[in-house]
PDB file of C-alpha atoms in Angstrom:
ATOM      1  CA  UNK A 259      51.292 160.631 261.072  1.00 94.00           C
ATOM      2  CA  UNK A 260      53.645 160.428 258.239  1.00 97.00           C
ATOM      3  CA  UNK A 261      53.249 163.216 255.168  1.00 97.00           C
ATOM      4  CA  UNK A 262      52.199 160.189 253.002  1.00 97.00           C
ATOM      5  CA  UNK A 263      49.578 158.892 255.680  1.00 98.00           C
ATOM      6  CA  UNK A 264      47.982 162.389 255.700  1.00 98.00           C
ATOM      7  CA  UNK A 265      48.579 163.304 252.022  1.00 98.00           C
ATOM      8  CA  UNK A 266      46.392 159.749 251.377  1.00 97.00           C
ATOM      9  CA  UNK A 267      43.823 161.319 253.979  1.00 97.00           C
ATOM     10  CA  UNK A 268      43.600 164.115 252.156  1.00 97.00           C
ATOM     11  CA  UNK A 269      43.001 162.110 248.713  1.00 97.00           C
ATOM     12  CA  UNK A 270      40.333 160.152 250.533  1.00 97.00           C
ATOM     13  CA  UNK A 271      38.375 163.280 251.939  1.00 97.00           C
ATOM     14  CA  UNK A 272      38.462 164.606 248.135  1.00 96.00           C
ATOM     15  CA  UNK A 273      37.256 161.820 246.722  1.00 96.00           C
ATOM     16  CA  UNK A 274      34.086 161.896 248.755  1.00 96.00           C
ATOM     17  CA  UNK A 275      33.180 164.712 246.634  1.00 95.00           C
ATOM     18  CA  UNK A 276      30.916 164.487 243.217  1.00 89.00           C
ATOM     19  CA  UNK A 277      32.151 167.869 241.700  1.00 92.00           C
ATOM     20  CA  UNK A 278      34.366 170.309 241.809  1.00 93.00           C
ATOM     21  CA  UNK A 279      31.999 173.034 243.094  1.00 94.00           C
ATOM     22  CA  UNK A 280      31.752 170.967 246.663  1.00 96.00           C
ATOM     23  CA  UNK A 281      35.344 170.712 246.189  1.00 95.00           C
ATOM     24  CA  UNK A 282      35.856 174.223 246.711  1.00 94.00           C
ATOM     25  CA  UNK A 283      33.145 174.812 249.143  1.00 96.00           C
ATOM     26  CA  UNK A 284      35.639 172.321 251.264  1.00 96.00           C
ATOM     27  CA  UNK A 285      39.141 173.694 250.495  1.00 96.00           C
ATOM     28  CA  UNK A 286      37.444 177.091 251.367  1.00 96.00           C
ATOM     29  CA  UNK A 287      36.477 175.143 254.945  1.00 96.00           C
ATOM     30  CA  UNK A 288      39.955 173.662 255.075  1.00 95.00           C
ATOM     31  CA  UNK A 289      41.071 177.746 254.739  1.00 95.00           C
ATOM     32  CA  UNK A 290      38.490 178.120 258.155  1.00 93.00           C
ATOM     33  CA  UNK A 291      40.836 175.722 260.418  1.00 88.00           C
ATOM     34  CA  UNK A 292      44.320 177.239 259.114  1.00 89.00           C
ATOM     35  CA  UNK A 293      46.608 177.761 262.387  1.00 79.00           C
ATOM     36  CA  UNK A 294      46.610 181.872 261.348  1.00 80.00           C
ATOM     37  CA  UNK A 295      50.216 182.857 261.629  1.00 91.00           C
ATOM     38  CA  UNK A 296      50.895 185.988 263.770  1.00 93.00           C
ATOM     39  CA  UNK A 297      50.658 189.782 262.795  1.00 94.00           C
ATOM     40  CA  UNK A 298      54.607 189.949 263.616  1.00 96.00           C
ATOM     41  CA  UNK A 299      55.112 188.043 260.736  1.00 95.00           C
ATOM     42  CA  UNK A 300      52.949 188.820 258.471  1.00 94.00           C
ATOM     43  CA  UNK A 301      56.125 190.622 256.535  1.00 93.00           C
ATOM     44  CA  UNK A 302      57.597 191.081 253.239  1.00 91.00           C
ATOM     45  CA  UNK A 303      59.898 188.055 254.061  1.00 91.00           C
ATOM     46  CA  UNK A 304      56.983 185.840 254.535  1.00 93.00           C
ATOM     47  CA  UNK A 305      54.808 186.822 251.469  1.00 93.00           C
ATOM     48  CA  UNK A 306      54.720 183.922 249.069  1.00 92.00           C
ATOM     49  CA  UNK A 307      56.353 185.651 245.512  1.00 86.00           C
ATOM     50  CA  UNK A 308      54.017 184.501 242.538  1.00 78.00           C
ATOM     51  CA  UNK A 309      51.215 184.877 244.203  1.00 75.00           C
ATOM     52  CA  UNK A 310      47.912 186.314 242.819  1.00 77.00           C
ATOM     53  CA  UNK A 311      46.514 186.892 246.253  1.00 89.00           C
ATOM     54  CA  UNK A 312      48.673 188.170 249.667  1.00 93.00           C
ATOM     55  CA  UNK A 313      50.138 184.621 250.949  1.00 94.00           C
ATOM     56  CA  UNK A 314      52.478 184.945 254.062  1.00 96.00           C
ATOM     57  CA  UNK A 315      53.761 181.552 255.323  1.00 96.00           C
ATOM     58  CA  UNK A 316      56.285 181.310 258.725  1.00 96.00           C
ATOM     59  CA  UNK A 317      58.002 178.204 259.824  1.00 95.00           C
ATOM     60  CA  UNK A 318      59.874 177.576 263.193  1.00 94.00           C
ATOM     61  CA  UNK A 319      62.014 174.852 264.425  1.00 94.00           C
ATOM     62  CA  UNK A 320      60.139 173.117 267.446  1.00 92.00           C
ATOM     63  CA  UNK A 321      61.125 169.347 268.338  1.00 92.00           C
ATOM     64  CA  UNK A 322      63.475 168.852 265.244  1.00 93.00           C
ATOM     65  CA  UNK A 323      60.255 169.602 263.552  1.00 96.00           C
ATOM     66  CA  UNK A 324      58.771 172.387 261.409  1.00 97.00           C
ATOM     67  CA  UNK A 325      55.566 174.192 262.837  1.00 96.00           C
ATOM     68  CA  UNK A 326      54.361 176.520 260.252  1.00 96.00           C
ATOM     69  CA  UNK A 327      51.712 178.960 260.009  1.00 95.00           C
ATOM     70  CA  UNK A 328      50.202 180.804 257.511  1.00 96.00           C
ATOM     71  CA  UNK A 329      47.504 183.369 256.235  1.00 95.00           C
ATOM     72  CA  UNK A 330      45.774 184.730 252.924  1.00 94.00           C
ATOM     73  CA  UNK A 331      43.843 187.577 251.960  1.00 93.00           C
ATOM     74  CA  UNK A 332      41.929 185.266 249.999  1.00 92.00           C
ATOM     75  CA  UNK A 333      39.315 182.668 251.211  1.00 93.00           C
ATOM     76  CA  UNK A 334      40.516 180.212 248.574  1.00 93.00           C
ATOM     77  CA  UNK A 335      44.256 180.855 248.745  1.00 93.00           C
ATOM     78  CA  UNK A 336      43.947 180.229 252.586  1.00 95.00           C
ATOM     79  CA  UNK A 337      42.207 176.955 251.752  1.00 96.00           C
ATOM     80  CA  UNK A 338      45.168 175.902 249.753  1.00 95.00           C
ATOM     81  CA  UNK A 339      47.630 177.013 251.983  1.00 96.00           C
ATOM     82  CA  UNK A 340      45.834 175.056 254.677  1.00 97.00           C
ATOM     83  CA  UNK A 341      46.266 171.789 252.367  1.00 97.00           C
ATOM     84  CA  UNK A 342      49.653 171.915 252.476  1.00 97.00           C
ATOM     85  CA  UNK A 343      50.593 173.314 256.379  1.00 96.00           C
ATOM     86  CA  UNK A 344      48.508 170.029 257.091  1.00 96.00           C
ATOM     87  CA  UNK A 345      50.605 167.871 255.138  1.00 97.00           C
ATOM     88  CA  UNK A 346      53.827 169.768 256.138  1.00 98.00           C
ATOM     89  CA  UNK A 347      53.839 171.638 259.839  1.00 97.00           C
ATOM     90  CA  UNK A 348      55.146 169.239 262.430  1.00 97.00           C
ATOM     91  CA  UNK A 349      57.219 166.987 260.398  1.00 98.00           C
ATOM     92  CA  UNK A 350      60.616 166.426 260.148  1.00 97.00           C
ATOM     93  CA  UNK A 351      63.228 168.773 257.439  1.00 96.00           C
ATOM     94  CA  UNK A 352      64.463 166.243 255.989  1.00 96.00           C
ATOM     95  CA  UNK A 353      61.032 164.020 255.627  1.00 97.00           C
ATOM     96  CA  UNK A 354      59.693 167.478 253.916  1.00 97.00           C
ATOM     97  CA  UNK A 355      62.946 167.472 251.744  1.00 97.00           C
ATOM     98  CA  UNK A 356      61.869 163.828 249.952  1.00 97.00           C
ATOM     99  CA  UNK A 357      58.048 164.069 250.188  1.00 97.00           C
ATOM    100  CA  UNK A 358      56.522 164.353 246.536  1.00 94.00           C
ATOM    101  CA  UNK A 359      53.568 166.542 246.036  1.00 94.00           C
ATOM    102  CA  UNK A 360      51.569 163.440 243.715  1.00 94.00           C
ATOM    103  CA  UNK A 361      48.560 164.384 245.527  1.00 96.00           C
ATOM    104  CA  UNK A 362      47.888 167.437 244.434  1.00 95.00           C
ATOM    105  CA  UNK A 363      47.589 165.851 241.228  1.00 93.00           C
ATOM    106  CA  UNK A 364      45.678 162.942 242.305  1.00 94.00           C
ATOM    107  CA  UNK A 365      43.164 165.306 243.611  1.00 94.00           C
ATOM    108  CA  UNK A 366      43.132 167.815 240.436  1.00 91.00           C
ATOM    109  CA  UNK A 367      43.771 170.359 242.194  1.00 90.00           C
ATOM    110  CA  UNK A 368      46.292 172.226 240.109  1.00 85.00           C
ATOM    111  CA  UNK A 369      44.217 171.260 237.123  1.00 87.00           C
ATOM    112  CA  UNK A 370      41.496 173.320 238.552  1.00 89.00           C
ATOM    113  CA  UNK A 371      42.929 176.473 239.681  1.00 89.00           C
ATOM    114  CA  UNK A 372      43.430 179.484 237.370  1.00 86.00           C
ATOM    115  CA  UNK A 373      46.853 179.211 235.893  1.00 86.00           C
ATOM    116  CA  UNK A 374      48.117 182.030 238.324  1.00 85.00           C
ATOM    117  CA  UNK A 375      46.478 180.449 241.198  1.00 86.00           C
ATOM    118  CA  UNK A 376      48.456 177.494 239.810  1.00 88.00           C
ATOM    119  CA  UNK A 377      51.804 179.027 239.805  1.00 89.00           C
ATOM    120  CA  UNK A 378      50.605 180.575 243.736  1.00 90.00           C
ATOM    121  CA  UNK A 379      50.664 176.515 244.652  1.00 93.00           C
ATOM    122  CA  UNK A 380      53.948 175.547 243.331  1.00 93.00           C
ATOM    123  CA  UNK A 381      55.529 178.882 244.718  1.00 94.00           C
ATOM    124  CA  UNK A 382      53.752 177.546 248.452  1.00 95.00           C
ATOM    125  CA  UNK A 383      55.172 174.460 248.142  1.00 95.00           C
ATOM    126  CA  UNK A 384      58.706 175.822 246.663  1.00 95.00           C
ATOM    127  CA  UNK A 385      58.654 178.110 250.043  1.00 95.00           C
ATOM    128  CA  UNK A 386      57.915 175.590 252.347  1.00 97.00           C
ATOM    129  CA  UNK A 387      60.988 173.315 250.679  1.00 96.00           C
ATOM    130  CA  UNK A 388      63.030 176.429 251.041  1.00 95.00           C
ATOM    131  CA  UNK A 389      62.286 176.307 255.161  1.00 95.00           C
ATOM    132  CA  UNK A 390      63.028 172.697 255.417  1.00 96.00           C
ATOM    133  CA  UNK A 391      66.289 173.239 253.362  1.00 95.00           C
ATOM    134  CA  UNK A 392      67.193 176.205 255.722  1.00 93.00           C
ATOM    135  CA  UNK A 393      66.445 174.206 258.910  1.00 92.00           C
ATOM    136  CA  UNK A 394      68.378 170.581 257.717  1.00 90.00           C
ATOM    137  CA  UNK A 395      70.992 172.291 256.804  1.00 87.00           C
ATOM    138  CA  UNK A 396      71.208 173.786 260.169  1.00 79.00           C
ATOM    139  CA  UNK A 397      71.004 170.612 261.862  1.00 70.00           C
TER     140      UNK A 397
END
């Protein structure tokens, strides 16, 4: 699947939802499923800067395509997190490099989140970026 295909999915599985409370009772879920990344790098280099909660995210190169993996210390953090590895582990650098984050905002999520849990989201996303820079321009 394309990011796009499964950022769509992702819009379609939130708009099933009445209210925000199920909302978070599913991100929370999504946390549940996250491929956990391993204790070896759970480091200092992989913790997610601007985060309220302990975020560590790792990507490697496998295929010409990014696997990441990720943990939180926090069940909704990890739910977040788990958002965005699904939309962004196993695609291409350069396909991460032009893919806009719109559905974030078409599901409100940012909206809802505390303003630090906010800036957490954009500093995931900014880190995962920051991989599929380091691995295009490798390539």
């Amino acid at each position: 699947m394309t990011i796009k295909e499964i950022q769509d999915e992702i819009v379609d599985e939130f708009s099933m939802f009445d209210d925000w409370m199920q909302r978070y009772e599913y991100i929370i879920e999504l946390g549940k499923s996250l491929p956990l990344i391993e204790e070896q790098f759970k480091t200092e280099d992989n913790i997610i800067k601007g985060c309220q909660s302990k975020v560590w995210v790792h990507g490697e190169e496998s295929d010409e395509k990014i696997v990441f993996t990720a943990d939180s210390d926090a069940i909704l953090t990890k739910g977040i997190i788990a958002i965005l590895i699904r939309t962004f582990s196993n695609q291409k650098a350069a396909d991460i490099l032009q893919a806009n984050t719109d559905f974030i905002d078409e599901i409100g999520l940012k909206e809802h989140l505390s303003p630090t849990r906010a800036n957490g989201l954009v500093s995931m996303i900014k880190q995962i970026k920051m991989y599929a820079l380091a691995f295009n321009a490798k390539n």
